[in-house]
PDB file of C-alpha atoms in Angstrom:
ATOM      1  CA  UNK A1164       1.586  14.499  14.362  1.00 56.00           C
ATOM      2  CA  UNK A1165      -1.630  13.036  13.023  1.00 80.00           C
ATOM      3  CA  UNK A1166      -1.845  11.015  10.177  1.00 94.00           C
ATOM      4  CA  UNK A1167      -3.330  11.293   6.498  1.00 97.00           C
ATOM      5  CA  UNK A1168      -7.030  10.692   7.399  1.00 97.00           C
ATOM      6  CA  UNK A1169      -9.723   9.687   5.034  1.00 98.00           C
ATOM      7  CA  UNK A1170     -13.613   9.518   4.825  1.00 98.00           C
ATOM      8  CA  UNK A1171     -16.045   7.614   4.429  1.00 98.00           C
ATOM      9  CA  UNK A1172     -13.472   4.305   4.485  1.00 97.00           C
ATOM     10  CA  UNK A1173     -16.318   2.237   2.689  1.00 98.00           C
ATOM     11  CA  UNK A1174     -18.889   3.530   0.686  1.00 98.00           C
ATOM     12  CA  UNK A1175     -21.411   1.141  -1.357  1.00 98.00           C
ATOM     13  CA  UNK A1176     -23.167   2.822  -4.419  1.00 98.00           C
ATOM     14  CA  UNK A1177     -25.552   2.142  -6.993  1.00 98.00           C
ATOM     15  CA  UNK A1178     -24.213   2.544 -10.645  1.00 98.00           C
ATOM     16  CA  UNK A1179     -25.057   6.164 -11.866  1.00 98.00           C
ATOM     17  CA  UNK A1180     -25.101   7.677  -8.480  1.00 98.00           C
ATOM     18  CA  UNK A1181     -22.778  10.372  -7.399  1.00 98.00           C
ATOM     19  CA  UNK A1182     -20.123  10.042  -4.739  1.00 98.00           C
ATOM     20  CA  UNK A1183     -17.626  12.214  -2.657  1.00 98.00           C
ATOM     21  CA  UNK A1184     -14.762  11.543  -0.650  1.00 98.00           C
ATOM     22  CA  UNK A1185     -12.291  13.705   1.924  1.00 98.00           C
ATOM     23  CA  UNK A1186      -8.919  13.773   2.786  1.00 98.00           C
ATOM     24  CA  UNK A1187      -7.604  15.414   4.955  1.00 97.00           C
ATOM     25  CA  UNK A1188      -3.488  15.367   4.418  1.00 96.00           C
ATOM     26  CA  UNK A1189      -0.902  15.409   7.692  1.00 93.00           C
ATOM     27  CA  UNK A1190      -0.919  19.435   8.737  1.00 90.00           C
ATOM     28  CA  UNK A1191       1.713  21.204   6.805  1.00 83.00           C
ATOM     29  CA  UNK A1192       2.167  18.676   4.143  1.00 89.00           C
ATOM     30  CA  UNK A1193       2.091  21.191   1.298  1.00 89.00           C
ATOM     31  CA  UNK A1194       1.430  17.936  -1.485  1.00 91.00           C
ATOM     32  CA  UNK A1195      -1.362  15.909  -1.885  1.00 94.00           C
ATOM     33  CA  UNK A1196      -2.085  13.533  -4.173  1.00 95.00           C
ATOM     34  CA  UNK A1197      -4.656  10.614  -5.107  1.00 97.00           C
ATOM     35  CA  UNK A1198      -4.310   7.269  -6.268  1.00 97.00           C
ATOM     36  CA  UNK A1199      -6.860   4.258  -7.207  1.00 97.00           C
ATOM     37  CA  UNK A1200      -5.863   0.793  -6.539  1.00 98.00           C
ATOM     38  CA  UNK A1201      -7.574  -2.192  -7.902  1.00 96.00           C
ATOM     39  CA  UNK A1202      -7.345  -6.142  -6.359  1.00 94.00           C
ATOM     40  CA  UNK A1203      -3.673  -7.272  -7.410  1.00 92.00           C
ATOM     41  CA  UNK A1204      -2.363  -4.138  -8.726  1.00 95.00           C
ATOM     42  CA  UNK A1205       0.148  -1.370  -7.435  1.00 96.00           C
ATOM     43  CA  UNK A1206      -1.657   2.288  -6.795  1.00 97.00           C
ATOM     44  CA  UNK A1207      -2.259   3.823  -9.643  1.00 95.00           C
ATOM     45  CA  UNK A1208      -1.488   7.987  -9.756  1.00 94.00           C
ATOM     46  CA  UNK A1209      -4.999  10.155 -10.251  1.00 95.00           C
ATOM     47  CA  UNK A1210      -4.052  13.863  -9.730  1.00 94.00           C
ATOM     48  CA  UNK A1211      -1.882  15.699  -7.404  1.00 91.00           C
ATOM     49  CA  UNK A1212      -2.291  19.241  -5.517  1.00 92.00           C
ATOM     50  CA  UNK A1213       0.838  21.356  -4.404  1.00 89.00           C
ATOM     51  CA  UNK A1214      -1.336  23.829  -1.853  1.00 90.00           C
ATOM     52  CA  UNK A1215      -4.329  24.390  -3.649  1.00 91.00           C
ATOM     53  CA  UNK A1216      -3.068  24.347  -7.431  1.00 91.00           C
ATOM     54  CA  UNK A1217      -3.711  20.942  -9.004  1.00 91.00           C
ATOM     55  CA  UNK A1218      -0.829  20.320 -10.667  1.00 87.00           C
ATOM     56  CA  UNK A1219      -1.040  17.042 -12.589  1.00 86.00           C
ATOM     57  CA  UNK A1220      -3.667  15.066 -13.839  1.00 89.00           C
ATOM     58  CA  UNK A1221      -3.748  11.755 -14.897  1.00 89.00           C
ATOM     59  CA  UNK A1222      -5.580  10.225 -18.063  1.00 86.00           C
ATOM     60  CA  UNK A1223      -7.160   7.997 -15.964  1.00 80.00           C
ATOM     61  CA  UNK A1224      -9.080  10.901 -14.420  1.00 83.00           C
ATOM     62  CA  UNK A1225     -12.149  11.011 -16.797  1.00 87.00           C
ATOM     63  CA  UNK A1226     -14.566  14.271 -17.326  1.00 92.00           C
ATOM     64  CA  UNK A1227     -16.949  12.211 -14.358  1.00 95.00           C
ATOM     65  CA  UNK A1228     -13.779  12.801 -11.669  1.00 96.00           C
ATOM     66  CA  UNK A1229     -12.914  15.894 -10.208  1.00 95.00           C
ATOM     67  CA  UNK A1230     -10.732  17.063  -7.382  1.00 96.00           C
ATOM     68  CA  UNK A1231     -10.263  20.400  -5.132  1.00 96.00           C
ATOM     69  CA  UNK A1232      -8.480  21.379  -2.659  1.00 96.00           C
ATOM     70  CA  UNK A1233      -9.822  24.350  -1.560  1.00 91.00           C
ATOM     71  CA  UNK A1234      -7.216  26.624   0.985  1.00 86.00           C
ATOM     72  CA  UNK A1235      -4.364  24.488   0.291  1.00 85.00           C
ATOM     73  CA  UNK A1236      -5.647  22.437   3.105  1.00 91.00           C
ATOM     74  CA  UNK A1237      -8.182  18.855   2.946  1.00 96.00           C
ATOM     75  CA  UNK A1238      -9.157  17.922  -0.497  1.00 98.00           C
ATOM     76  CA  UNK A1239     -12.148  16.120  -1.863  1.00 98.00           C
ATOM     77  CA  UNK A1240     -12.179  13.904  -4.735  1.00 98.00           C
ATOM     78  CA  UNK A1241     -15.797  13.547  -6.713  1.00 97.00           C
ATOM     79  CA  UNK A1242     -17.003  10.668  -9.139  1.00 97.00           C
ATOM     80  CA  UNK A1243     -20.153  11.473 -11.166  1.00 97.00           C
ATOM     81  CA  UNK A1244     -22.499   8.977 -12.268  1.00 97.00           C
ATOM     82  CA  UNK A1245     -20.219   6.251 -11.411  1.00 97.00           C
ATOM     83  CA  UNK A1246     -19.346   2.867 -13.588  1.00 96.00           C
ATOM     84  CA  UNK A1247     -18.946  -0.486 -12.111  1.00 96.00           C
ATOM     85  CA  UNK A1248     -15.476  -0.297 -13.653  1.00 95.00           C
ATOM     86  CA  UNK A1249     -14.884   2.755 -10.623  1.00 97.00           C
ATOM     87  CA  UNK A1250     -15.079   0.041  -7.538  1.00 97.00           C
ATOM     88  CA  UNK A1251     -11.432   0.482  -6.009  1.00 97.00           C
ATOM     89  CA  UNK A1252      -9.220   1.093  -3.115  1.00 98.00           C
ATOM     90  CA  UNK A1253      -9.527   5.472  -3.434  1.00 98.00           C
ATOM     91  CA  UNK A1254      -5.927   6.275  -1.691  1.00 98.00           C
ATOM     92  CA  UNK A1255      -5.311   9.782  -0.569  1.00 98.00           C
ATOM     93  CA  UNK A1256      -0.984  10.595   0.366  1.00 96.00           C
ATOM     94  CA  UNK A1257       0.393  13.540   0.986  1.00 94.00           C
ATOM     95  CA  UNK A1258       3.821  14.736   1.172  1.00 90.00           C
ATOM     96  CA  UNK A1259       6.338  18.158   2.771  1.00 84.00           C
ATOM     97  CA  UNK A1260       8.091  18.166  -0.727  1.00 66.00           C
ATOM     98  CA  UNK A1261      11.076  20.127   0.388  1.00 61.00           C
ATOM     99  CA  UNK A1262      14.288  19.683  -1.239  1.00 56.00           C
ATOM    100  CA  UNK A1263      14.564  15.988  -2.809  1.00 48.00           C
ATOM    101  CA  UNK A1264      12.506  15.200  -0.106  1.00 59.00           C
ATOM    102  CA  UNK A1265       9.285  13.211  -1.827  1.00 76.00           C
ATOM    103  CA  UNK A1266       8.090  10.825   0.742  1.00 89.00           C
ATOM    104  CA  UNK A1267       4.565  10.187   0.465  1.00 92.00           C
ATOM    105  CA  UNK A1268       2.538   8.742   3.358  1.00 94.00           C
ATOM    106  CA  UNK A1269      -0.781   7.479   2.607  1.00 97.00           C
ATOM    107  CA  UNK A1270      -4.042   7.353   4.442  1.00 98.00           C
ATOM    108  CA  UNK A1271      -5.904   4.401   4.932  1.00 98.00           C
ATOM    109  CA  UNK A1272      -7.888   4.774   1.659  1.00 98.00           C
ATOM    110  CA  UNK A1273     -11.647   4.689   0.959  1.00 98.00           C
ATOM    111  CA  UNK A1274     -13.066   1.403  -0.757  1.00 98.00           C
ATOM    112  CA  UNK A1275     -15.894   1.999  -3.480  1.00 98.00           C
ATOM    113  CA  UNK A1276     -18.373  -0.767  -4.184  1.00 98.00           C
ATOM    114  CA  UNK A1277     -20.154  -0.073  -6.869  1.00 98.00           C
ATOM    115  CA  UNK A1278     -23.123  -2.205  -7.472  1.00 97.00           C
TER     116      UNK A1278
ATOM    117  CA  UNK B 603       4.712   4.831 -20.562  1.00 67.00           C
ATOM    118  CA  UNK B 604       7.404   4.470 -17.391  1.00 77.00           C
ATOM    119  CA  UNK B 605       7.436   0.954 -16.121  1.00 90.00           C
ATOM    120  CA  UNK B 606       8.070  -0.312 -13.320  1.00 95.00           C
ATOM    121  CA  UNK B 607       8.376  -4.356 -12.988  1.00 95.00           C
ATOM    122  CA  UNK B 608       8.686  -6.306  -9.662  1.00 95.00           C
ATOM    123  CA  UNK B 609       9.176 -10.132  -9.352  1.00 83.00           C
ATOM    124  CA  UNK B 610       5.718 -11.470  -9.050  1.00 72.00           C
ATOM    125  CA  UNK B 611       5.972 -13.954  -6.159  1.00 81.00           C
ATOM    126  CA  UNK B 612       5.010 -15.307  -4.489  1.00 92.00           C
ATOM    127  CA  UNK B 613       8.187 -15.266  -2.320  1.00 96.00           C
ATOM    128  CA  UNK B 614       8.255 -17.464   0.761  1.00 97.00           C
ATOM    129  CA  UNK B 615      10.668 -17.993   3.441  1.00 97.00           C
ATOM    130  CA  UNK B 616      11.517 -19.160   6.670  1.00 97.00           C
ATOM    131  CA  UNK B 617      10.835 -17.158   9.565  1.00 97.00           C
ATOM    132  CA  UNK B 618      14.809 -15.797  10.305  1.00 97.00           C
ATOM    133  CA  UNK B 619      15.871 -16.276   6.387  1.00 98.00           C
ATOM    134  CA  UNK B 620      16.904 -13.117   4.155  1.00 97.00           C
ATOM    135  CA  UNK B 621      14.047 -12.225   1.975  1.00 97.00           C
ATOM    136  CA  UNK B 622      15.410 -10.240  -1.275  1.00 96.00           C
ATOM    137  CA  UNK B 623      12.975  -8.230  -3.140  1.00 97.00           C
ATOM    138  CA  UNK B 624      13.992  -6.724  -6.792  1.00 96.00           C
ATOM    139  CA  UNK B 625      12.044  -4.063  -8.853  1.00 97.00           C
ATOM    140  CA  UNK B 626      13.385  -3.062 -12.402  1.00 97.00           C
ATOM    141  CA  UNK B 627      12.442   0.611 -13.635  1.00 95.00           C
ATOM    142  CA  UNK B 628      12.228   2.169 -17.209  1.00 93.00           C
ATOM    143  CA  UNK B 629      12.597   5.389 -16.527  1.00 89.00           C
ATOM    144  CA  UNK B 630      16.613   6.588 -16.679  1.00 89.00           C
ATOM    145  CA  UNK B 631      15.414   9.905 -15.144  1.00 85.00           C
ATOM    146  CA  UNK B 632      14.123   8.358 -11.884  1.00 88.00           C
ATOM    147  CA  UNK B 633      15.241  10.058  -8.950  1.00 86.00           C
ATOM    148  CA  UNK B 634      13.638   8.819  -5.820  1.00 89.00           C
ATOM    149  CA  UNK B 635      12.560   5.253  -5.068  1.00 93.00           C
ATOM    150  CA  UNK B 636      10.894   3.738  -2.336  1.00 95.00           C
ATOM    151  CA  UNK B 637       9.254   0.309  -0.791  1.00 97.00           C
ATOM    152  CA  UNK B 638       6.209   0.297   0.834  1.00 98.00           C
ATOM    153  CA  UNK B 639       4.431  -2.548   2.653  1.00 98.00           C
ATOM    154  CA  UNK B 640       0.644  -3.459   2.282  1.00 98.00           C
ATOM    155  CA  UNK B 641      -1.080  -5.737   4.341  1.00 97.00           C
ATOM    156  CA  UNK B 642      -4.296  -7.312   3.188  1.00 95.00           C
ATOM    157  CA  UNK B 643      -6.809  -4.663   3.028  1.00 94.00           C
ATOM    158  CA  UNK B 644      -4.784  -1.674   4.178  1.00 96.00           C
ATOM    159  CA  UNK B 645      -2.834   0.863   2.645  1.00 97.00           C
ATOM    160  CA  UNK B 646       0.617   0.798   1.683  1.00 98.00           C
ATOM    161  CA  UNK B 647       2.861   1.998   4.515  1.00 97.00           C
ATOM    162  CA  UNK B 648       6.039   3.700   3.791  1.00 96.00           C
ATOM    163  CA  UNK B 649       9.476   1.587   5.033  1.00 96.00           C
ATOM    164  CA  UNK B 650      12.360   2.842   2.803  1.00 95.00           C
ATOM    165  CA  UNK B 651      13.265   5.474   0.579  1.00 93.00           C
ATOM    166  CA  UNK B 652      16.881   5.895  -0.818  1.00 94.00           C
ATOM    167  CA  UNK B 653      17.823   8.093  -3.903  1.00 90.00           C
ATOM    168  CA  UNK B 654      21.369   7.346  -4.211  1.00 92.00           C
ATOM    169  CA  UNK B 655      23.372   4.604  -5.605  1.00 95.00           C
ATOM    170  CA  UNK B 656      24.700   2.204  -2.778  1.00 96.00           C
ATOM    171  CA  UNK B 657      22.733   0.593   0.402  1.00 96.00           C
ATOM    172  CA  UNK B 658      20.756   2.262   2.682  1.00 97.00           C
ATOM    173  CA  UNK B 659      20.129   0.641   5.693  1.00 97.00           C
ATOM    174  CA  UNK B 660      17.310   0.723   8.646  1.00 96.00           C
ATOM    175  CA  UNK B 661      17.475  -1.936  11.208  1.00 97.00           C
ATOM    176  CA  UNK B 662      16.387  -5.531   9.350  1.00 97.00           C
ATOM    177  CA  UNK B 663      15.789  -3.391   5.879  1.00 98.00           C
ATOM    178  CA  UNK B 664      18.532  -2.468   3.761  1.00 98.00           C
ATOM    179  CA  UNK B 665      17.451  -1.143   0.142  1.00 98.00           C
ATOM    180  CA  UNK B 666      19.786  -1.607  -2.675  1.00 98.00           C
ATOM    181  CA  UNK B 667      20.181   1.089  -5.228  1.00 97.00           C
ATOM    182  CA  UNK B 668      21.521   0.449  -8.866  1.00 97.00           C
ATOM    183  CA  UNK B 669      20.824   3.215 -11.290  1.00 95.00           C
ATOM    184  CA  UNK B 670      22.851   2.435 -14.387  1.00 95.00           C
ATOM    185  CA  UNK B 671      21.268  -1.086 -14.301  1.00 95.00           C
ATOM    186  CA  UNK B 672      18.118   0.846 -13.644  1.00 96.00           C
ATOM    187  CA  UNK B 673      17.030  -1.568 -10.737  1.00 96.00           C
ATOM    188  CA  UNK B 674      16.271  -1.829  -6.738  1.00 97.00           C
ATOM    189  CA  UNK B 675      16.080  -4.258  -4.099  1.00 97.00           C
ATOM    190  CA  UNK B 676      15.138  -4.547  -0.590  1.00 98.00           C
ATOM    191  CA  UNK B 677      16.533  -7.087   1.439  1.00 98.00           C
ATOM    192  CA  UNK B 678      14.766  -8.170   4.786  1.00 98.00           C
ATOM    193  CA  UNK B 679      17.234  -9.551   7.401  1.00 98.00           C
ATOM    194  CA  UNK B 680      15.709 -12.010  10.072  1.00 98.00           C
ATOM    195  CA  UNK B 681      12.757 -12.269   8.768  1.00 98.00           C
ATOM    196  CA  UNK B 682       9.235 -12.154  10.780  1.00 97.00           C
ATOM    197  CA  UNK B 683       6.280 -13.590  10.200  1.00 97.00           C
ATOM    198  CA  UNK B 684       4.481 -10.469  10.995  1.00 97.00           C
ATOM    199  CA  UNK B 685       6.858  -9.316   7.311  1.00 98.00           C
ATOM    200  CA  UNK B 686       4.132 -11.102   5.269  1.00 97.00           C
ATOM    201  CA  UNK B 687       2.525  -8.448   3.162  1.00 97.00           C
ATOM    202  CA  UNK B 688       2.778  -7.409  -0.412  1.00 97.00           C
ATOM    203  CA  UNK B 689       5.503  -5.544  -0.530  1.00 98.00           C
ATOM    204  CA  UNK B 690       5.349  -2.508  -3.640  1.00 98.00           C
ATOM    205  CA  UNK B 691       8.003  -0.510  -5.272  1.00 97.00           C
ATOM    206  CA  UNK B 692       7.688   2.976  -5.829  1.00 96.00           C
ATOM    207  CA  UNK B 693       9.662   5.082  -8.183  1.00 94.00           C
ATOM    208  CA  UNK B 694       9.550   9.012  -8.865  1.00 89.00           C
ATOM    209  CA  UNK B 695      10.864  11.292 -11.563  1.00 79.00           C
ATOM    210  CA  UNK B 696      11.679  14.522 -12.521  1.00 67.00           C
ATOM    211  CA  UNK B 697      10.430  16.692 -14.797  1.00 56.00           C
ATOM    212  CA  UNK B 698       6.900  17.929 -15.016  1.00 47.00           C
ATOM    213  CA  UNK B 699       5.527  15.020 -13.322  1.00 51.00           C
ATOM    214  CA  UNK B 700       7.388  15.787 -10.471  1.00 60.00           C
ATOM    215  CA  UNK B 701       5.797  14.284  -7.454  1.00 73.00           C
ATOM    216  CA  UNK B 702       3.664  11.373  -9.130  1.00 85.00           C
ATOM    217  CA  UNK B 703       5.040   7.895  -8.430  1.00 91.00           C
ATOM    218  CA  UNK B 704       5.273   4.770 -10.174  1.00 93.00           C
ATOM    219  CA  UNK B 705       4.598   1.623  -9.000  1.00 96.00           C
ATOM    220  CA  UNK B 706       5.027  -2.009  -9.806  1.00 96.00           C
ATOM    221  CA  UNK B 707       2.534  -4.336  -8.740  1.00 96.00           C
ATOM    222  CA  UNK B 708       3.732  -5.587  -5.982  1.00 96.00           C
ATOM    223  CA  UNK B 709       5.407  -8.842  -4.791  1.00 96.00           C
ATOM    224  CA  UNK B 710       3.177 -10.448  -1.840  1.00 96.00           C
ATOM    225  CA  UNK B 711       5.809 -12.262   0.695  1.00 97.00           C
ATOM    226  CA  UNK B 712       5.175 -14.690   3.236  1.00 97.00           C
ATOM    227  CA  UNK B 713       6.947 -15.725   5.974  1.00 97.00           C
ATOM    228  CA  UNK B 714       6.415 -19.224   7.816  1.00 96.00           C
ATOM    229  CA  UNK B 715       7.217 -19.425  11.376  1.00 94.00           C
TER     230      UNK B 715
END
């Protein structure tokens, strides 16, 4: 059984560009979810997909983010004309969420420099 | 807003010493709660989930659950220098955020051989 996988795992940007990035979740994980972390803080909840309905979105996820998860399966998770204030840790986890059963395991995230 | 508060650390011990970790939640309506471990520059890594009150126990981890005084802890037996990460504390809850998690901001441990 694979892991969560993510891609790119660094991507450097100038401010104002666009950027994308792709999880793909462990195979018949029916939750995914994203999270930004920033130096010296815990992960920070973004939006979360249960198959291909998103669910729950944070506050933190401004008009210039958007997620999808077309098919229930990989997701992708776009900033627009990014800030300076978006350079972070981009952590995808995904979950079976059967039962009580919550346990998310994350992939190994994708770090945004944004210059 | 639901909080969740860890001891800030950073905690140090002896390689072989019990480390004890302790996270303090707002939330009454938590339900699940879990410790990961982070390691400079990675991801956090899942080690312990429990969702009961009482221990729970996996080889040199035991978590600690305490839900009238709203508060967890993970204890490290024999501890390893390769246990020096930051070690977070994750809590869920019901309702319609069902799924999201909570987490302090960690508590970064080091152990000295």
């Amino acid at each position: 059984d694979t892991g969560v996988s993510q891609n790119p795992r660094h991507k450097i940007t100038k401010r104002g560009q666009n950027v994308t990035f792709r999880c793909d979740p462990i195979s018949e994980h029916n939750r995914l979810y994203w999270y930004r972390q920033t130096l010296g803080q815990g992960p920070e909840f973004l939006t979360y997909f249960q198959n291909e309905a998103q669910l729950e979105k944070s506050r933190l996820l401004s008009d210039r983010f958007s997620a999808e998860r077309p098919k229930g399966s990989f997701s992708t998770l776009e900033i627009q004309r990014t800030e300076q204030g978006d350079s972070a840790m981009y952590l995808c986890a995904s979950s079976a969420g059967q039962g009580a059963t919550y346990e998310q395991y994350f992939g190994p995230g994708t770090r945004l420099t944004v210059t | 807003q639901k909080e969740v508060e860890q001891n800030s650390g950073p905690l140090s011990v002896p390689e072989g010493a019990i480390a004890s970790l302790n996270c303090t939640y707002s939330d009454r309506g938590s339900q699940s709660f879990f410790w990961y471990r982070q390691y400079s520059g990675k991801s956090p890594e899942l080690i312990m989930s429990i969702y009961s009150n009482g221990d729970k126990e996996d080889g040199r981890f035991t978590a600690q659950l305490n839900k009238a005084s709203q508060y967890v802890s993970l204890l490290i037996r024999d501890s390893q220098p390769s246990d020096s990460a930051t070690y977070l504390c994750a809590v869920g809850t019901r309702g319609s955020t069902l799924g999201r998690l909570y987490f302090g901001r960690g508590t970064q441990l080091t152990v000295w051989p």
